[in-house]
One Martini backbone bead per residue (centre of mass of N, CA, C, O) as a GRO file, in nm:
protein
  249
    1MET     BB    1   0.126  -1.949  -0.040
    2ASP     BB    2   0.316  -1.722   0.098
    3SER     BB    3   0.331  -1.498   0.359
    4ILE     BB    4   0.424  -1.167   0.382
    5LEU     BB    5   0.155  -1.090   0.534
    6ARG     BB    6   0.052  -1.113   0.892
    7ILE     BB    7  -0.263  -1.085   1.057
    8GLU     BB    8  -0.336  -1.153   1.415
    9GLY     BB    9  -0.567  -1.055   1.626
   10LEU     BB   10  -0.614  -0.740   1.598
   11TYR     BB   11  -0.565  -0.490   1.845
   12GLY     BB   12  -0.627  -0.130   1.802
   13GLY     BB   13  -0.496   0.215   1.864
   14TYR     BB   14  -0.481   0.530   2.049
   15PHE     BB   15  -0.620   0.390   2.306
   16PRO     BB   16  -0.642   0.243   2.585
   17HIS     BB   17  -0.912   0.021   2.586
   18LYS     BB   18  -0.982   0.157   2.273
   19PRO     BB   19  -1.038  -0.009   2.015
   20VAL     BB   20  -1.058   0.008   1.667
   21LEU     BB   21  -0.948  -0.273   1.645
   22LYS     BB   22  -1.114  -0.609   1.598
   23ASN     BB   23  -0.994  -0.896   1.517
   24VAL     BB   24  -0.774  -0.874   1.289
   25THR     BB   25  -0.757  -1.103   0.999
   26PHE     BB   26  -0.486  -1.129   0.760
   27ASP     BB   27  -0.338  -1.171   0.427
   28VAL     BB   28  -0.035  -1.156   0.217
   29ARG     BB   29   0.073  -1.291  -0.067
   30GLN     BB   30   0.266  -1.396  -0.297
   31GLY     BB   31   0.180  -1.224  -0.578
   32GLU     BB   32  -0.038  -1.023  -0.438
   33MET     BB   33  -0.352  -0.847  -0.439
   34VAL     BB   34  -0.487  -0.636  -0.178
   35GLY     BB   35  -0.794  -0.498  -0.080
   36LEU     BB   36  -0.856  -0.216   0.134
   37ILE     BB   37  -1.185  -0.161   0.259
   38GLY     BB   38  -1.377   0.142   0.351
   39LEU     BB   39  -1.487   0.363   0.534
   40ASN     BB   40  -1.462   0.629   0.698
   41GLY     BB   41  -1.326   0.501   0.999
   42ALA     BB   42  -1.283   0.175   0.974
   43GLY     BB   43  -0.934   0.121   0.987
   44LYS     BB   44  -0.719   0.144   0.762
   45SER     BB   45  -0.500   0.340   0.873
   46THR     BB   46  -0.459   0.187   1.137
   47THR     BB   47  -0.353  -0.069   1.011
   48ILE     BB   48  -0.109   0.056   0.867
   49LYS     BB   49   0.028   0.174   1.121
   50HIS     BB   50   0.085  -0.103   1.243
   51ILE     BB   51   0.265  -0.213   1.018
   52LEU     BB   52   0.478   0.031   1.036
   53GLY     BB   53   0.500   0.101   1.367
   54LEU     BB   54   0.325   0.356   1.479
   55LEU     BB   55   0.165   0.122   1.613
   56GLN     BB   56   0.072  -0.075   1.887
   57PRO     BB   57  -0.041  -0.358   1.978
   58GLN     BB   58  -0.275  -0.471   2.213
   59LYS     BB   59  -0.333  -0.723   2.022
   60GLY     BB   60  -0.151  -0.936   1.872
   61GLU     BB   61  -0.004  -0.977   1.530
   62ILE     BB   62   0.277  -0.883   1.309
   63ARG     BB   63   0.397  -1.016   0.992
   64VAL     BB   64   0.705  -0.991   0.800
   65ARG     BB   65   0.843  -1.252   0.678
   66GLY     BB   66   0.797  -1.381   0.985
   67LEU     BB   67   0.830  -1.097   1.126
   68THR     BB   68   0.863  -0.891   1.382
   69LEU     BB   69   0.952  -0.587   1.492
   70LYS     BB   70   1.088  -0.685   1.760
   71GLU     BB   71   1.272  -0.911   1.651
   72ASP     BB   72   1.347  -0.739   1.356
   73PRO     BB   73   1.347  -0.430   1.238
   74GLU     BB   74   1.512  -0.411   0.972
   75PRO     BB   75   1.386  -0.645   0.795
   76TYR     BB   76   1.100  -0.555   0.832
   77ARG     BB   77   1.123  -0.265   0.697
   78SER     BB   78   1.279  -0.361   0.424
   79ALA     BB   79   1.018  -0.535   0.306
   80PHE     BB   80   0.892  -0.240   0.262
   81ALA     BB   81   0.675  -0.002   0.097
   82PHE     BB   82   0.543   0.340   0.125
   83VAL     BB   83   0.232   0.503   0.016
   84PRO     BB   84   0.086   0.781   0.081
   85GLU     BB   85  -0.178   0.989   0.046
   86SER     BB   86   0.023   1.215   0.141
   87PRO     BB   87   0.278   1.386   0.042
   88GLU     BB   88   0.625   1.353   0.182
   89LEU     BB   89   0.864   1.609   0.161
   90TYR     BB   90   1.168   1.772   0.094
   91GLU     BB   91   1.210   2.098   0.007
   92GLU     BB   92   1.547   2.090  -0.007
   93LEU     BB   93   1.496   1.864  -0.221
   94THR     BB   94   1.535   1.691  -0.487
   95ILE     BB   95   1.443   1.435  -0.669
   96ARG     BB   96   1.717   1.300  -0.682
   97GLU     BB   97   1.775   1.316  -0.374
   98HIS     BB   98   1.544   1.138  -0.287
   99LEU     BB   99   1.633   0.883  -0.441
  100GLU     BB  100   1.915   0.861  -0.318
  101LEU     BB  101   1.831   0.838  -0.023
  102THR     BB  102   1.671   0.578  -0.055
  103ALA     BB  103   1.895   0.402  -0.176
  104ARG     BB  104   2.090   0.426   0.068
  105ALA     BB  105   1.896   0.318   0.289
  106TYR     BB  106   1.877   0.028   0.113
  107GLY     BB  107   2.166  -0.041  -0.024
  108LEU     BB  108   2.210   0.059  -0.309
  109LYS     BB  109   2.360   0.058  -0.594
  110GLU     BB  110   2.430   0.300  -0.809
  111ALA     BB  111   2.379   0.158  -1.083
  112GLU     BB  112   2.098   0.050  -1.005
  113TRP     BB  113   1.945   0.315  -0.922
  114GLU     BB  114   1.995   0.462  -1.186
  115ARG     BB  115   1.841   0.269  -1.367
  116ARG     BB  116   1.569   0.283  -1.219
  117MET     BB  117   1.530   0.588  -1.231
  118GLU     BB  118   1.513   0.623  -1.539
  119ARG     BB  119   1.264   0.449  -1.574
  120LEU     BB  120   1.067   0.603  -1.383
  121LEU     BB  121   1.087   0.879  -1.520
  122GLY     BB  122   0.962   0.776  -1.784
  123THR     BB  123   0.694   0.658  -1.679
  124PHE     BB  124   0.622   0.959  -1.524
  125ARG     BB  125   0.729   1.209  -1.674
  126MET     BB  126   1.017   1.337  -1.494
  127LYS     BB  127   1.293   1.423  -1.622
  128GLU     BB  128   1.266   1.746  -1.623
  129LYS     BB  129   1.239   1.735  -1.280
  130LEU     BB  130   1.498   1.625  -1.134
  131GLY     BB  131   1.608   1.929  -1.028
  132SER     BB  132   1.364   1.973  -0.857
  133PHE     BB  133   1.196   2.101  -0.609
  134SER     BB  134   0.929   2.005  -0.420
  135GLY     BB  135   0.803   2.299  -0.380
  136HIS     BB  136   0.760   2.312  -0.719
  137LEU     BB  137   0.534   2.102  -0.703
  138SER     BB  138   0.279   1.931  -0.759
  139LYS     BB  139   0.082   1.702  -0.618
  140GLY     BB  140   0.114   1.489  -0.841
  141MET     BB  141   0.425   1.498  -0.849
  142LYS     BB  142   0.470   1.420  -0.556
  143GLN     BB  143   0.336   1.146  -0.583
  144LYS     BB  144   0.539   1.036  -0.789
  145VAL     BB  145   0.781   1.046  -0.600
  146MET     BB  146   0.674   0.846  -0.393
  147ILE     BB  147   0.644   0.613  -0.592
  148MET     BB  148   0.940   0.601  -0.690
  149ASN     BB  149   1.063   0.538  -0.414
  150ALA     BB  150   0.920   0.264  -0.378
  151PHE     BB  151   1.011   0.129  -0.664
  152LEU     BB  152   1.321   0.151  -0.640
  153VAL     BB  153   1.358  -0.097  -0.417
  154GLU     BB  154   1.200  -0.356  -0.466
  155PRO     BB  155   1.007  -0.496  -0.273
  156PRO     BB  156   0.798  -0.748  -0.159
  157LEU     BB  157   0.626  -0.495  -0.029
  158TYR     BB  158   0.331  -0.299  -0.087
  159ILE     BB  159   0.204   0.006   0.065
  160ILE     BB  160  -0.108   0.158  -0.043
  161ASP     BB  161  -0.254   0.487  -0.006
  162GLU     BB  162  -0.436   0.624  -0.217
  163PRO     BB  163  -0.278   0.634  -0.519
  164PHE     BB  164  -0.479   0.827  -0.717
  165LEU     BB  165  -0.441   1.083  -0.582
  166GLY     BB  166  -0.354   1.348  -0.811
  167LEU     BB  167  -0.359   1.186  -1.060
  168ASP     BB  168  -0.337   1.144  -1.374
  169PRO     BB  169  -0.436   0.928  -1.612
  170LEU     BB  170  -0.142   0.846  -1.689
  171GLY     BB  171  -0.045   0.795  -1.401
  172ILE     BB  172  -0.241   0.569  -1.334
  173ARG     BB  173  -0.158   0.377  -1.561
  174SER     BB  174   0.141   0.356  -1.485
  175LEU     BB  175   0.095   0.237  -1.207
  176LEU     BB  176  -0.065  -0.015  -1.285
  177ASP     BB  177   0.147  -0.136  -1.474
  178LEU     BB  178   0.369  -0.156  -1.257
  179MET     BB  179   0.220  -0.341  -1.063
  180VAL     BB  180   0.188  -0.577  -1.258
  181GLU     BB  181   0.487  -0.623  -1.310
  182MET     BB  182   0.574  -0.674  -1.012
  183LYS     BB  183   0.386  -0.910  -0.966
  184ARG     BB  184   0.517  -1.099  -1.180
  185GLN     BB  185   0.792  -1.086  -0.992
  186GLY     BB  186   0.645  -1.131  -0.679
  187ALA     BB  187   0.499  -0.905  -0.571
  188SER     BB  188   0.325  -0.730  -0.310
  189PHE     BB  189  -0.015  -0.597  -0.222
  190LEU     BB  190  -0.147  -0.319  -0.028
  191ILE     BB  191  -0.467  -0.163  -0.097
  192SER     BB  192  -0.601   0.158  -0.039
  193SER     BB  193  -0.941   0.224  -0.164
  194HIS     BB  194  -1.232   0.397  -0.318
  195ILE     BB  195  -1.174   0.271  -0.608
  196LEU     BB  196  -1.341  -0.006  -0.682
  197SER     BB  197  -1.331  -0.049  -0.993
  198THR     BB  198  -1.021  -0.077  -1.002
  199ILE     BB  199  -0.954  -0.298  -0.782
  200GLU     BB  200  -1.132  -0.516  -0.901
  201ARG     BB  201  -0.939  -0.560  -1.157
  202TYR     BB  202  -0.652  -0.612  -0.976
  203CYS     BB  203  -0.749  -0.777  -0.742
  204ASP     BB  204  -0.766  -1.089  -0.574
  205ARG     BB  205  -0.840  -0.957  -0.296
  206PHE     BB  206  -1.051  -0.876   0.000
  207VAL     BB  207  -1.093  -0.622   0.265
  208VAL     BB  208  -1.365  -0.557   0.483
  209LEU     BB  209  -1.411  -0.271   0.667
  210HIS     BB  210  -1.616  -0.231   0.979
  211GLN     BB  211  -1.582  -0.082   1.262
  212GLY     BB  212  -1.292  -0.253   1.297
  213GLU     BB  213  -1.405  -0.490   1.123
  214ILE     BB  214  -1.455  -0.785   0.953
  215ALA     BB  215  -1.703  -0.837   0.705
  216ALA     BB  216  -1.502  -0.933   0.469
  217GLN     BB  217  -1.323  -1.197   0.275
  218GLY     BB  218  -1.180  -1.223  -0.048
  219PRO     BB  219  -1.295  -1.286  -0.321
  220LEU     BB  220  -1.556  -1.166  -0.491
  221GLU     BB  221  -1.744  -1.409  -0.444
  222GLN     BB  222  -1.730  -1.387  -0.128
  223ILE     BB  223  -1.833  -1.101  -0.099
  224LEU     BB  224  -2.106  -1.150  -0.229
  225GLU     BB  225  -2.198  -1.371  -0.037
  226ALA     BB  226  -2.180  -1.199   0.227
  227ALA     BB  227  -2.401  -0.991   0.091
  228GLY     BB  228  -2.626  -1.169  -0.064
  229LEU     BB  229  -2.502  -1.222  -0.358
  230ARG     BB  230  -2.483  -1.364  -0.680
  231GLN     BB  231  -2.424  -1.080  -0.815
  232GLY     BB  232  -2.174  -0.832  -0.910
  233THR     BB  233  -2.008  -0.585  -0.755
  234LEU     BB  234  -1.806  -0.450  -0.528
  235ASP     BB  235  -1.991  -0.210  -0.472
  236ASP     BB  236  -2.244  -0.370  -0.409
  237ALA     BB  237  -2.128  -0.532  -0.168
  238PHE     BB  238  -2.027  -0.301   0.005
  239CYS     BB  239  -2.294  -0.152   0.049
  240ARG     BB  240  -2.435  -0.390   0.184
  241LEU     BB  241  -2.240  -0.434   0.423
  242VAL     BB  242  -2.233  -0.129   0.545
  243ALA     BB  243  -2.566  -0.127   0.564
  244GLY     BB  244  -2.640  -0.430   0.697
  245GLY     BB  245  -2.695  -0.675   0.472
  246GLY     BB  246  -2.471  -0.837   0.590
  247SER     BB  247  -2.251  -1.083   0.708
  248PRO     BB  248  -2.019  -1.158   0.905
  249ALA     BB  249  -1.658  -1.295   0.852
   0.00000   0.00000   0.00000
C-alpha cells in the first residue's frame, strides 16, 4: 500500500538543540488506521504539530502524499483534516456558518457540501442546533462540530487527537462507525488516544512513543512481542513498554 503520511528520522521540539522527538520514523498507508499512543509528555502532540506545520523539523522530513510542506504548501495542507483534543470554534459563527466556511476553504461545490452536511448533522444528532452559535453549545457538541468540519471535506488523511473526550456514548459510536465507513472508501487515519481498548479494536497498527522515541510499532502481535509478551492486550503491552520492561524497536 502507498504511504499517505511518511515521517522519516524526525527530530523536533520547541527549542533548538533540545529535541523532544528523536529519530521518529513511521508511516500511515492508504486505507489504514494507525494509533499513536504514549504517556502524557511522550511526544504525541509534538508529532502532530510537526505534521500540521505548526513546528518545523530540526532534522528529518514529513511527507503527505509524497509532498513536504515546503515543496507545495497548498496540496500538502488540503490532503488532511485535523480534529484537535480541545474544540476551537468562532463564537460569532453558527454551526452552519462553520461548515460553510470549511467547505469554501476546501473548494467544495455548494450542492455537495450541503448534501454531506445534512448527512453529518443526522449522524451526530445536531440538526436542531444548526442555527446555534458555538458559544451556546456544550463541550461535547462543540467537539461534534469539529468532527463534522473534518469529515465534511472527506480528505485522504484524518489526524485525530483524543477524539472521544467530551462525546456521549452515542457520539462515540457514531464517530467510530463513520471512521470505519470512510476507511472502507480508502481514507487513512492517525489517531492519538489514551483509550487503548477502543483503538485496539479499530486500528491496524500502532506506534508507541516513549520519551520522544519509538518504543515499538506495528500490529498488535509485534507490539506484544516488543514488550516480551506472548499474548495479551494493547494495554498490557503498553504498560510493559513504558515501564521499562520491553526493548526499544
